[in-house]
mmCIF file with all atom_site columns, C-alpha atoms in Angstrom:
data_model
loop_
_atom_site.group_PDB
_atom_site.id
_atom_site.type_symbol
_atom_site.label_atom_id
_atom_site.label_alt_id
_atom_site.label_comp_id
_atom_site.label_asym_id
_atom_site.label_entity_id
_atom_site.label_seq_id
_atom_site.pdbx_PDB_ins_code
_atom_site.Cartn_x
_atom_site.Cartn_y
_atom_site.Cartn_z
_atom_site.occupancy
_atom_site.B_iso_or_equiv
_atom_site.pdbx_formal_charge
_atom_site.auth_seq_id
_atom_site.auth_comp_id
_atom_site.auth_asym_id
_atom_site.auth_atom_id
_atom_site.pdbx_PDB_model_num
ATOM 1   C CA . MET A 1 1   ? -43.652 68.084 2.538   1.00 34.00 ? 23  MET A CA 1
ATOM 2   C CA . LYS A 1 2   ? -44.814 68.151 5.640   1.00 29.00 ? 24  LYS A CA 1
ATOM 3   C CA . CYS A 1 3   ? -43.864 71.728 6.329   1.00 34.00 ? 25  CYS A CA 1
ATOM 4   C CA . GLY A 1 4   ? -45.248 73.189 3.140   1.00 31.00 ? 26  GLY A CA 1
ATOM 5   C CA . VAL A 1 5   ? -48.738 71.881 3.744   1.00 31.00 ? 27  VAL A CA 1
ATOM 6   C CA . LEU A 1 6   ? -48.337 73.465 7.336   1.00 30.00 ? 28  LEU A CA 1
ATOM 7   C CA . VAL A 1 7   ? -47.191 76.504 5.907   1.00 33.00 ? 29  VAL A CA 1
ATOM 8   C CA . ALA A 1 8   ? -50.243 76.479 3.132   1.00 34.00 ? 30  ALA A CA 1
ATOM 9   C CA . LEU A 1 9   ? -52.859 75.761 5.521   1.00 31.00 ? 31  LEU A CA 1
ATOM 10  C CA . PHE A 1 10  ? -51.688 78.833 7.984   1.00 33.00 ? 32  PHE A CA 1
ATOM 11  C CA . ALA A 1 11  ? -51.749 81.321 5.273   1.00 35.00 ? 33  ALA A CA 1
ATOM 12  C CA . PHE A 1 12  ? -55.315 79.846 3.961   1.00 33.00 ? 34  PHE A CA 1
ATOM 13  C CA . SER A 1 13  ? -56.662 80.116 7.457   1.00 33.00 ? 35  SER A CA 1
ATOM 14  C CA . CYS A 1 14  ? -55.454 83.901 7.757   1.00 32.00 ? 36  CYS A CA 1
ATOM 15  C CA . PHE A 1 15  ? -57.966 84.774 5.017   1.00 31.00 ? 37  PHE A CA 1
ATOM 16  C CA . LEU A 1 16  ? -60.953 83.304 6.993   1.00 34.00 ? 38  LEU A CA 1
ATOM 17  C CA . PRO A 1 17  ? -63.346 86.038 8.876   1.00 35.00 ? 39  PRO A CA 1
ATOM 18  C CA . GLU A 1 18  ? -63.937 84.032 12.104  1.00 34.00 ? 40  GLU A CA 1
ATOM 19  C CA . ASN A 1 19  ? -59.905 82.887 12.457  1.00 36.00 ? 41  ASN A CA 1
ATOM 20  C CA . SER A 1 20  ? -56.954 84.903 13.605  1.00 37.00 ? 42  SER A CA 1
ATOM 21  C CA . CYS A 1 21  ? -53.207 84.076 13.406  1.00 40.00 ? 43  CYS A CA 1
ATOM 22  C CA . SER A 1 22  ? -50.766 83.456 16.026  1.00 38.00 ? 44  SER A CA 1
ATOM 23  C CA . LEU A 1 23  ? -47.704 81.901 16.558  1.00 38.00 ? 45  LEU A CA 1
ATOM 24  C CA . GLN A 1 24  ? -46.144 79.171 18.469  1.00 39.00 ? 46  GLN A CA 1
ATOM 25  C CA . ARG A 1 25  ? -43.361 77.082 18.051  1.00 39.00 ? 47  ARG A CA 1
ATOM 26  C CA . MET A 1 26  ? -43.207 74.062 16.147  1.00 39.00 ? 48  MET A CA 1
ATOM 27  C CA . ASN A 1 27  ? -40.085 71.991 16.001  1.00 41.00 ? 49  ASN A CA 1
ATOM 28  C CA . ARG A 1 28  ? -38.281 71.069 12.716  1.00 44.00 ? 50  ARG A CA 1
ATOM 29  C CA . PHE A 1 29  ? -34.561 68.921 12.177  1.00 44.00 ? 51  PHE A CA 1
ATOM 30  C CA . ASN A 1 30  ? -32.366 69.616 8.697   1.00 59.00 ? 52  ASN A CA 1
ATOM 31  C CA . LYS A 1 31  ? -29.309 67.890 8.315   1.00 70.00 ? 53  LYS A CA 1
ATOM 32  C CA . VAL A 1 32  ? -26.114 69.756 7.929   1.00 79.00 ? 54  VAL A CA 1
ATOM 33  C CA . THR A 1 33  ? -23.212 68.516 6.702   1.00 88.00 ? 55  THR A CA 1
ATOM 34  C CA . LYS A 1 34  ? -18.974 69.521 7.648   1.00 93.00 ? 56  LYS A CA 1
ATOM 35  C CA . VAL A 1 35  ? -16.525 68.847 5.454   1.00 94.00 ? 57  VAL A CA 1
ATOM 36  C CA . LEU A 1 36  ? -13.226 69.154 8.144   1.00 95.00 ? 58  LEU A CA 1
ATOM 37  C CA . GLY A 1 37  ? -9.435  69.030 7.484   1.00 95.00 ? 59  GLY A CA 1
ATOM 38  C CA . PHE A 1 38  ? -9.456  69.354 3.929   1.00 95.00 ? 60  PHE A CA 1
ATOM 39  C CA . SER A 1 39  ? -6.130  68.802 2.417   1.00 96.00 ? 61  SER A CA 1
ATOM 40  C CA . TRP A 1 40  ? -4.685  68.107 -0.929  1.00 96.00 ? 62  TRP A CA 1
ATOM 41  C CA . GLY A 1 41  ? -1.720  67.238 -2.951  1.00 96.00 ? 63  GLY A CA 1
ATOM 42  C CA . ASN A 1 42  ? -0.175  66.549 -6.473  1.00 97.00 ? 64  ASN A CA 1
ATOM 43  C CA . CYS A 1 43  ? 0.583   62.364 -6.299  1.00 94.00 ? 65  CYS A CA 1
ATOM 44  C CA . THR A 1 44  ? 3.566   62.718 -8.443  1.00 86.00 ? 66  THR A CA 1
ATOM 45  C CA . SER A 1 45  ? 6.262   65.549 -9.999  1.00 82.00 ? 67  SER A CA 1
ATOM 46  C CA . GLY A 1 46  ? 6.400   66.087 -13.613 1.00 86.00 ? 68  GLY A CA 1
ATOM 47  C CA . ASP A 1 47  ? 2.527   65.530 -14.990 1.00 93.00 ? 69  ASP A CA 1
ATOM 48  C CA . ALA A 1 48  ? 2.039   67.321 -17.652 1.00 96.00 ? 70  ALA A CA 1
ATOM 49  C CA . ALA A 1 49  ? -0.970  68.835 -15.565 1.00 96.00 ? 71  ALA A CA 1
ATOM 50  C CA . TYR A 1 50  ? -0.685  69.785 -12.315 1.00 94.00 ? 72  TYR A CA 1
ATOM 51  C CA . MET A 1 51  ? -2.279  71.815 -9.840  1.00 96.00 ? 73  MET A CA 1
ATOM 52  C CA . LYS A 1 52  ? 0.090   74.963 -8.097  1.00 96.00 ? 74  LYS A CA 1
ATOM 53  C CA . THR A 1 53  ? -1.863  76.583 -5.259  1.00 97.00 ? 75  THR A CA 1
ATOM 54  C CA . LEU A 1 54  ? -5.464  75.342 -4.037  1.00 96.00 ? 76  LEU A CA 1
ATOM 55  C CA . ASN A 1 55  ? -6.987  77.264 -0.837  1.00 96.00 ? 77  ASN A CA 1
ATOM 56  C CA . ALA A 1 56  ? -10.633 76.714 0.677   1.00 95.00 ? 78  ALA A CA 1
ATOM 57  C CA . SER A 1 57  ? -12.028 78.339 3.574   1.00 96.00 ? 79  SER A CA 1
ATOM 58  C CA . PRO A 1 58  ? -13.599 78.107 6.120   1.00 96.00 ? 80  PRO A CA 1
ATOM 59  C CA . ASP A 1 59  ? -12.846 75.027 8.140   1.00 94.00 ? 81  ASP A CA 1
ATOM 60  C CA . PRO A 1 60  ? -15.142 73.356 8.697   1.00 95.00 ? 82  PRO A CA 1
ATOM 61  C CA . ILE A 1 61  ? -16.862 73.950 5.005   1.00 93.00 ? 83  ILE A CA 1
ATOM 62  C CA . PRO A 1 62  ? -20.577 73.990 6.064   1.00 92.00 ? 84  PRO A CA 1
ATOM 63  C CA . ILE A 1 63  ? -23.075 72.200 3.388   1.00 90.00 ? 85  ILE A CA 1
ATOM 64  C CA . PRO A 1 64  ? -25.475 73.907 2.653   1.00 90.00 ? 86  PRO A CA 1
ATOM 65  C CA . GLY A 1 65  ? -22.963 76.813 3.019   1.00 93.00 ? 87  GLY A CA 1
ATOM 66  C CA . TYR A 1 66  ? -20.703 79.604 1.790   1.00 94.00 ? 88  TYR A CA 1
ATOM 67  C CA . LEU A 1 67  ? -17.275 78.386 0.510   1.00 93.00 ? 89  LEU A CA 1
ATOM 68  C CA . THR A 1 68  ? -14.302 80.893 -0.513  1.00 96.00 ? 90  THR A CA 1
ATOM 69  C CA . ALA A 1 69  ? -11.508 79.329 -2.722  1.00 95.00 ? 91  ALA A CA 1
ATOM 70  C CA . ASP A 1 70  ? -8.712  80.070 -5.243  1.00 96.00 ? 92  ASP A CA 1
ATOM 71  C CA . ALA A 1 71  ? -6.758  78.198 -7.324  1.00 96.00 ? 93  ALA A CA 1
ATOM 72  C CA . SER A 1 72  ? -3.873  78.201 -9.774  1.00 97.00 ? 94  SER A CA 1
ATOM 73  C CA . GLY A 1 73  ? -3.017  75.254 -12.224 1.00 96.00 ? 95  GLY A CA 1
ATOM 74  C CA . THR A 1 74  ? -0.738  74.515 -15.632 1.00 96.00 ? 96  THR A CA 1
ATOM 75  C CA . THR A 1 75  ? -0.498  71.901 -18.325 1.00 96.00 ? 97  THR A CA 1
ATOM 76  C CA . SER A 1 76  ? 2.086   72.023 -20.791 1.00 96.00 ? 98  SER A CA 1
ATOM 77  C CA . VAL A 1 77  ? -0.457  69.865 -23.367 1.00 96.00 ? 99  VAL A CA 1
ATOM 78  C CA . GLU A 1 78  ? -3.300  70.523 -24.701 1.00 96.00 ? 100 GLU A CA 1
ATOM 79  C CA . LEU A 1 79  ? -6.582  68.914 -22.737 1.00 96.00 ? 101 LEU A CA 1
ATOM 80  C CA . ALA A 1 80  ? -8.813  67.735 -25.302 1.00 95.00 ? 102 ALA A CA 1
ATOM 81  C CA . SER A 1 81  ? -11.595 64.646 -25.859 1.00 95.00 ? 103 SER A CA 1
ATOM 82  C CA . PRO A 1 82  ? -11.415 61.931 -24.916 1.00 95.00 ? 104 PRO A CA 1
ATOM 83  C CA . LEU A 1 83  ? -10.090 63.105 -21.499 1.00 96.00 ? 105 LEU A CA 1
ATOM 84  C CA . SER A 1 84  ? -11.004 60.567 -18.869 1.00 96.00 ? 106 SER A CA 1
ATOM 85  C CA . VAL A 1 85  ? -10.705 60.887 -14.985 1.00 95.00 ? 107 VAL A CA 1
ATOM 86  C CA . ASN A 1 86  ? -10.282 57.545 -12.489 1.00 96.00 ? 108 ASN A CA 1
ATOM 87  C CA . VAL A 1 87  ? -11.449 58.369 -9.290  1.00 96.00 ? 109 VAL A CA 1
ATOM 88  C CA . THR A 1 88  ? -10.039 56.075 -6.083  1.00 97.00 ? 110 THR A CA 1
ATOM 89  C CA . LEU A 1 89  ? -12.198 56.902 -2.801  1.00 96.00 ? 111 LEU A CA 1
ATOM 90  C CA . LYS A 1 90  ? -11.404 54.944 0.253   1.00 97.00 ? 112 LYS A CA 1
ATOM 91  C CA . ARG A 1 91  ? -13.013 55.267 3.911   1.00 96.00 ? 113 ARG A CA 1
ATOM 92  C CA . GLU A 1 92  ? -10.582 54.548 7.149   1.00 95.00 ? 114 GLU A CA 1
ATOM 93  C CA . VAL A 1 93  ? -12.346 51.525 8.900   1.00 94.00 ? 115 VAL A CA 1
ATOM 94  C CA . ALA A 1 94  ? -11.033 50.224 12.367  1.00 92.00 ? 116 ALA A CA 1
ATOM 95  C CA . GLY A 1 95  ? -7.368  52.218 11.301  1.00 93.00 ? 117 GLY A CA 1
ATOM 96  C CA . MET A 1 96  ? -7.805  50.315 7.733   1.00 96.00 ? 118 MET A CA 1
ATOM 97  C CA . TRP A 1 97  ? -8.337  52.230 4.457   1.00 97.00 ? 119 TRP A CA 1
ATOM 98  C CA . VAL A 1 98  ? -11.329 50.207 2.531   1.00 96.00 ? 120 VAL A CA 1
ATOM 99  C CA . LYS A 1 99  ? -12.025 51.346 -1.376  1.00 97.00 ? 121 LYS A CA 1
ATOM 100 C CA . ILE A 1 100 ? -15.906 52.728 -1.791  1.00 95.00 ? 122 ILE A CA 1
ATOM 101 C CA . PRO A 1 101 ? -16.888 50.266 -5.029  1.00 95.00 ? 123 PRO A CA 1
ATOM 102 C CA . CYS A 1 102 ? -18.642 52.760 -7.671  1.00 95.00 ? 124 CYS A CA 1
ATOM 103 C CA . ILE A 1 103 ? -22.653 53.036 -6.482  1.00 91.00 ? 125 ILE A CA 1
ATOM 104 C CA . GLU A 1 104 ? -24.313 55.228 -9.039  1.00 88.00 ? 126 GLU A CA 1
ATOM 105 C CA . ASP A 1 105 ? -21.396 56.894 -10.201 1.00 88.00 ? 127 ASP A CA 1
ATOM 106 C CA . LEU A 1 106 ? -20.031 58.133 -6.915  1.00 90.00 ? 128 LEU A CA 1
ATOM 107 C CA . GLY A 1 107 ? -17.239 55.974 -5.121  1.00 93.00 ? 129 GLY A CA 1
ATOM 108 C CA . SER A 1 108 ? -14.030 54.643 -7.267  1.00 96.00 ? 130 SER A CA 1
ATOM 109 C CA . CYS A 1 109 ? -15.612 55.502 -10.225 1.00 96.00 ? 131 CYS A CA 1
ATOM 110 C CA . HIS A 1 110 ? -14.004 55.704 -14.336 1.00 96.00 ? 132 HIS A CA 1
ATOM 111 C CA . TYR A 1 111 ? -15.167 58.347 -16.224 1.00 95.00 ? 133 TYR A CA 1
ATOM 112 C CA . PRO A 1 112 ? -14.267 57.675 -19.863 1.00 95.00 ? 134 PRO A CA 1
ATOM 113 C CA . ASP A 1 113 ? -14.898 61.477 -20.979 1.00 96.00 ? 135 ASP A CA 1
ATOM 114 C CA . VAL A 1 114 ? -15.213 64.503 -18.431 1.00 95.00 ? 136 VAL A CA 1
ATOM 115 C CA . CYS A 1 115 ? -15.404 66.662 -21.777 1.00 95.00 ? 137 CYS A CA 1
ATOM 116 C CA . GLU A 1 116 ? -18.988 65.417 -22.486 1.00 95.00 ? 138 GLU A CA 1
ATOM 117 C CA . LEU A 1 117 ? -20.139 65.519 -19.065 1.00 94.00 ? 139 LEU A CA 1
ATOM 118 C CA . LEU A 1 118 ? -19.113 69.267 -19.196 1.00 94.00 ? 140 LEU A CA 1
ATOM 119 C CA . ASP A 1 119 ? -21.185 69.277 -22.247 1.00 95.00 ? 141 ASP A CA 1
ATOM 120 C CA . GLN A 1 120 ? -23.601 67.912 -20.783 1.00 94.00 ? 142 GLN A CA 1
ATOM 121 C CA . LEU A 1 121 ? -23.726 70.263 -17.409 1.00 92.00 ? 143 LEU A CA 1
ATOM 122 C CA . ILE A 1 122 ? -22.843 73.557 -19.428 1.00 93.00 ? 144 ILE A CA 1
ATOM 123 C CA . PRO A 1 123 ? -24.237 73.538 -23.487 1.00 93.00 ? 145 PRO A CA 1
ATOM 124 C CA . PRO A 1 124 ? -21.774 74.664 -25.876 1.00 91.00 ? 146 PRO A CA 1
ATOM 125 C CA . GLY A 1 125 ? -22.241 77.781 -26.589 1.00 90.00 ? 147 GLY A CA 1
ATOM 126 C CA . GLN A 1 126 ? -23.905 79.010 -23.471 1.00 92.00 ? 148 GLN A CA 1
ATOM 127 C CA . ASP A 1 127 ? -21.772 81.243 -21.197 1.00 93.00 ? 149 ASP A CA 1
ATOM 128 C CA . CYS A 1 128 ? -19.749 79.863 -18.849 1.00 94.00 ? 150 CYS A CA 1
ATOM 129 C CA . PRO A 1 129 ? -21.200 80.086 -15.166 1.00 92.00 ? 151 PRO A CA 1
ATOM 130 C CA . GLU A 1 130 ? -19.353 82.789 -12.764 1.00 91.00 ? 152 GLU A CA 1
ATOM 131 C CA . PRO A 1 131 ? -17.163 83.503 -11.743 1.00 92.00 ? 153 PRO A CA 1
ATOM 132 C CA . LEU A 1 132 ? -15.448 81.644 -14.609 1.00 93.00 ? 154 LEU A CA 1
ATOM 133 C CA . HIS A 1 133 ? -17.077 83.810 -17.046 1.00 93.00 ? 155 HIS A CA 1
ATOM 134 C CA . THR A 1 134 ? -16.207 86.739 -15.190 1.00 94.00 ? 156 THR A CA 1
ATOM 135 C CA . TYR A 1 135 ? -11.939 85.877 -15.399 1.00 94.00 ? 157 TYR A CA 1
ATOM 136 C CA . GLY A 1 136 ? -12.278 84.495 -18.815 1.00 94.00 ? 158 GLY A CA 1
ATOM 137 C CA . LEU A 1 137 ? -11.600 80.554 -17.775 1.00 95.00 ? 159 LEU A CA 1
ATOM 138 C CA . PRO A 1 138 ? -12.798 77.864 -19.909 1.00 94.00 ? 160 PRO A CA 1
ATOM 139 C CA . CYS A 1 139 ? -15.644 75.336 -19.427 1.00 94.00 ? 161 CYS A CA 1
ATOM 140 C CA . HIS A 1 140 ? -14.939 73.600 -22.132 1.00 95.00 ? 162 HIS A CA 1
ATOM 141 C CA . CYS A 1 141 ? -12.465 71.156 -24.075 1.00 95.00 ? 163 CYS A CA 1
ATOM 142 C CA . PRO A 1 142 ? -10.647 71.374 -25.329 1.00 95.00 ? 164 PRO A CA 1
ATOM 143 C CA . PHE A 1 143 ? -8.102  73.011 -22.549 1.00 96.00 ? 165 PHE A CA 1
ATOM 144 C CA . LYS A 1 144 ? -5.406  74.963 -24.369 1.00 96.00 ? 166 LYS A CA 1
ATOM 145 C CA . ALA A 1 145 ? -1.883  74.550 -22.654 1.00 97.00 ? 167 ALA A CA 1
ATOM 146 C CA . GLY A 1 146 ? -0.939  77.332 -20.494 1.00 97.00 ? 168 GLY A CA 1
ATOM 147 C CA . ASP A 1 147 ? -1.492  79.029 -16.634 1.00 97.00 ? 169 ASP A CA 1
ATOM 148 C CA . TYR A 1 148 ? -4.939  79.101 -15.251 1.00 97.00 ? 170 TYR A CA 1
ATOM 149 C CA . THR A 1 149 ? -5.781  81.307 -12.177 1.00 96.00 ? 171 THR A CA 1
ATOM 150 C CA . LEU A 1 150 ? -9.009  81.735 -10.500 1.00 96.00 ? 172 LEU A CA 1
ATOM 151 C CA . PRO A 1 151 ? -8.640  84.629 -7.989  1.00 97.00 ? 173 PRO A CA 1
ATOM 152 C CA . SER A 1 152 ? -10.278 84.064 -4.293  1.00 97.00 ? 174 SER A CA 1
ATOM 153 C CA . SER A 1 153 ? -14.186 83.822 -5.349  1.00 95.00 ? 175 SER A CA 1
ATOM 154 C CA . GLN A 1 154 ? -17.316 83.089 -2.884  1.00 94.00 ? 176 GLN A CA 1
ATOM 155 C CA . PHE A 1 155 ? -19.633 79.631 -3.665  1.00 92.00 ? 177 PHE A CA 1
ATOM 156 C CA . TYR A 1 156 ? -22.576 78.809 -2.290  1.00 92.00 ? 178 TYR A CA 1
ATOM 157 C CA . ILE A 1 157 ? -22.868 75.142 -1.983  1.00 90.00 ? 179 ILE A CA 1
ATOM 158 C CA . PRO A 1 158 ? -26.438 73.997 -1.742  1.00 89.00 ? 180 PRO A CA 1
ATOM 159 C CA . ASN A 1 159 ? -27.825 71.240 0.221   1.00 84.00 ? 181 ASN A CA 1
ATOM 160 C CA . VAL A 1 160 ? -27.387 67.537 -0.749  1.00 77.00 ? 182 VAL A CA 1
ATOM 161 C CA . GLU A 1 161 ? -28.652 64.422 -0.055  1.00 78.00 ? 183 GLU A CA 1
ATOM 162 C CA . LEU A 1 162 ? -25.762 62.414 0.590   1.00 78.00 ? 184 LEU A CA 1
ATOM 163 C CA . PRO A 1 163 ? -26.169 58.468 0.112   1.00 82.00 ? 185 PRO A CA 1
ATOM 164 C CA . GLY A 1 164 ? -26.327 56.520 3.218   1.00 79.00 ? 186 GLY A CA 1
ATOM 165 C CA . TRP A 1 165 ? -23.024 54.804 2.479   1.00 81.00 ? 187 TRP A CA 1
ATOM 166 C CA . LEU A 1 166 ? -21.297 58.124 2.653   1.00 82.00 ? 188 LEU A CA 1
ATOM 167 C CA . THR A 1 167 ? -21.305 58.381 6.122   1.00 82.00 ? 189 THR A CA 1
ATOM 168 C CA . ASN A 1 168 ? -19.341 60.390 8.664   1.00 91.00 ? 190 ASN A CA 1
ATOM 169 C CA . GLY A 1 169 ? -15.689 59.201 8.551   1.00 94.00 ? 191 GLY A CA 1
ATOM 170 C CA . GLN A 1 170 ? -12.366 59.696 7.218   1.00 96.00 ? 192 GLN A CA 1
ATOM 171 C CA . TYR A 1 171 ? -11.805 59.728 3.443   1.00 97.00 ? 193 TYR A CA 1
ATOM 172 C CA . LYS A 1 172 ? -9.153  60.017 0.584   1.00 97.00 ? 194 LYS A CA 1
ATOM 173 C CA . VAL A 1 173 ? -9.679  60.587 -2.919  1.00 96.00 ? 195 VAL A CA 1
ATOM 174 C CA . GLN A 1 174 ? -7.352  60.192 -6.133  1.00 97.00 ? 196 GLN A CA 1
ATOM 175 C CA . GLY A 1 175 ? -8.314  61.451 -9.278  1.00 96.00 ? 197 GLY A CA 1
ATOM 176 C CA . VAL A 1 176 ? -6.251  60.365 -12.225 1.00 96.00 ? 198 VAL A CA 1
ATOM 177 C CA . LEU A 1 177 ? -6.462  62.599 -15.826 1.00 96.00 ? 199 LEU A CA 1
ATOM 178 C CA . GLY A 1 178 ? -5.713  60.658 -18.567 1.00 95.00 ? 200 GLY A CA 1
ATOM 179 C CA . SER A 1 179 ? -5.778  60.690 -22.487 1.00 92.00 ? 201 SER A CA 1
ATOM 180 C CA . SER A 1 180 ? -4.889  57.544 -24.468 1.00 83.00 ? 202 SER A CA 1
ATOM 181 C CA . ASP A 1 181 ? -4.064  55.688 -21.431 1.00 83.00 ? 203 ASP A CA 1
ATOM 182 C CA . LYS A 1 182 ? -1.206  58.314 -20.992 1.00 91.00 ? 204 LYS A CA 1
ATOM 183 C CA . GLU A 1 183 ? -1.331  59.881 -17.714 1.00 94.00 ? 205 GLU A CA 1
ATOM 184 C CA . LEU A 1 184 ? -1.613  63.667 -17.669 1.00 96.00 ? 206 LEU A CA 1
ATOM 185 C CA . GLY A 1 185 ? -2.341  64.322 -14.012 1.00 96.00 ? 207 GLY A CA 1
ATOM 186 C CA . CYS A 1 186 ? -2.994  63.149 -10.465 1.00 96.00 ? 208 CYS A CA 1
ATOM 187 C CA . LEU A 1 187 ? -4.352  64.971 -7.396  1.00 96.00 ? 209 LEU A CA 1
ATOM 188 C CA . LYS A 1 188 ? -5.279  63.914 -4.141  1.00 96.00 ? 210 LYS A CA 1
ATOM 189 C CA . MET A 1 189 ? -6.961  65.203 -1.376  1.00 97.00 ? 211 MET A CA 1
ATOM 190 C CA . SER A 1 190 ? -8.045  63.841 2.114   1.00 97.00 ? 212 SER A CA 1
ATOM 191 C CA . PHE A 1 191 ? -11.018 65.503 4.594   1.00 96.00 ? 213 PHE A CA 1
ATOM 192 C CA . SER A 1 192 ? -13.706 64.223 7.068   1.00 96.00 ? 214 SER A CA 1
ATOM 193 C CA . LEU A 1 193 ? -17.468 64.022 7.262   1.00 93.00 ? 215 LEU A CA 1
ATOM 194 C CA . HIS A 1 194 ? -19.707 65.046 9.736   1.00 92.00 ? 216 HIS A CA 1
ATOM 195 C CA . THR A 1 195 ? -23.631 64.953 9.319   1.00 86.00 ? 217 THR A CA 1
ATOM 196 C CA . ASN A 1 196 ? -25.753 66.161 12.369  1.00 77.00 ? 218 ASN A CA 1
ATOM 197 C CA . ASN A 1 197 ? -29.479 67.437 12.849  1.00 65.00 ? 219 ASN A CA 1
ATOM 198 C CA . VAL A 1 198 ? -29.829 70.582 13.604  1.00 54.00 ? 220 VAL A CA 1
ATOM 199 C CA . GLN A 1 199 ? -32.751 72.120 15.148  1.00 52.00 ? 221 GLN A CA 1
ATOM 200 C CA . ARG A 1 200 ? -35.029 74.742 13.858  1.00 48.00 ? 222 ARG A CA 1
ATOM 201 C CA . ASP A 1 201 ? -37.705 76.768 15.087  1.00 46.00 ? 223 ASP A CA 1
ATOM 202 C CA . ILE A 1 202 ? -40.730 77.495 12.951  1.00 42.00 ? 224 ILE A CA 1
ATOM 203 C CA . LYS A 1 203 ? -43.057 79.153 14.474  1.00 46.00 ? 225 LYS A CA 1
ATOM 204 C CA . ILE A 1 204 ? -46.722 78.804 13.433  1.00 40.00 ? 226 ILE A CA 1
ATOM 205 C CA . SER A 1 205 ? -50.172 77.674 14.661  1.00 39.00 ? 227 SER A CA 1
ATOM 206 C CA . VAL A 1 206 ? -53.658 78.940 13.633  1.00 40.00 ? 228 VAL A CA 1
ATOM 207 C CA . LEU A 1 207 ? -56.066 79.735 16.472  1.00 40.00 ? 229 LEU A CA 1
#
């Protein structure tokens, strides 16, 4: 907010007859988060739904920044509502893995129906966002049985204000997909987070 006020004052003052505009350096710090050492795997073999491939680059992944990813998966059954997901998030503390509780829908949380969440994010009847639309991939339940492939695509990850408890460290996350108390799939991932302040120079002044 302070930066916006300074820019507005600078722009306004340039139109005043008695003023002239020149530039001086003012420092501003932005938070940049990096995701390092991302890895993944299926928890077990024989699940109805499982990920076959998942590749992401660069390493580290910058937030904000661009991510290039491709993926493929398969399901032998139709995935329909209600489709639950149980997430378990753990952080390494002093050599031990500590489970992080569910805090404001983040952490080790139970989501009773991800189909409803998808409908909230993308209203039914609206085209699926890119690149899903281009490759004919669905973004709403039900997901028919079969194979799904996302070719290499670039995504922009916007600046996200992470909660204070999601600090620098090593993390493990496991997501279990289920329906009617039956496990349909399970995916596990590990990664580390590193956040630092990056100085950005803004040249602005009024003379």
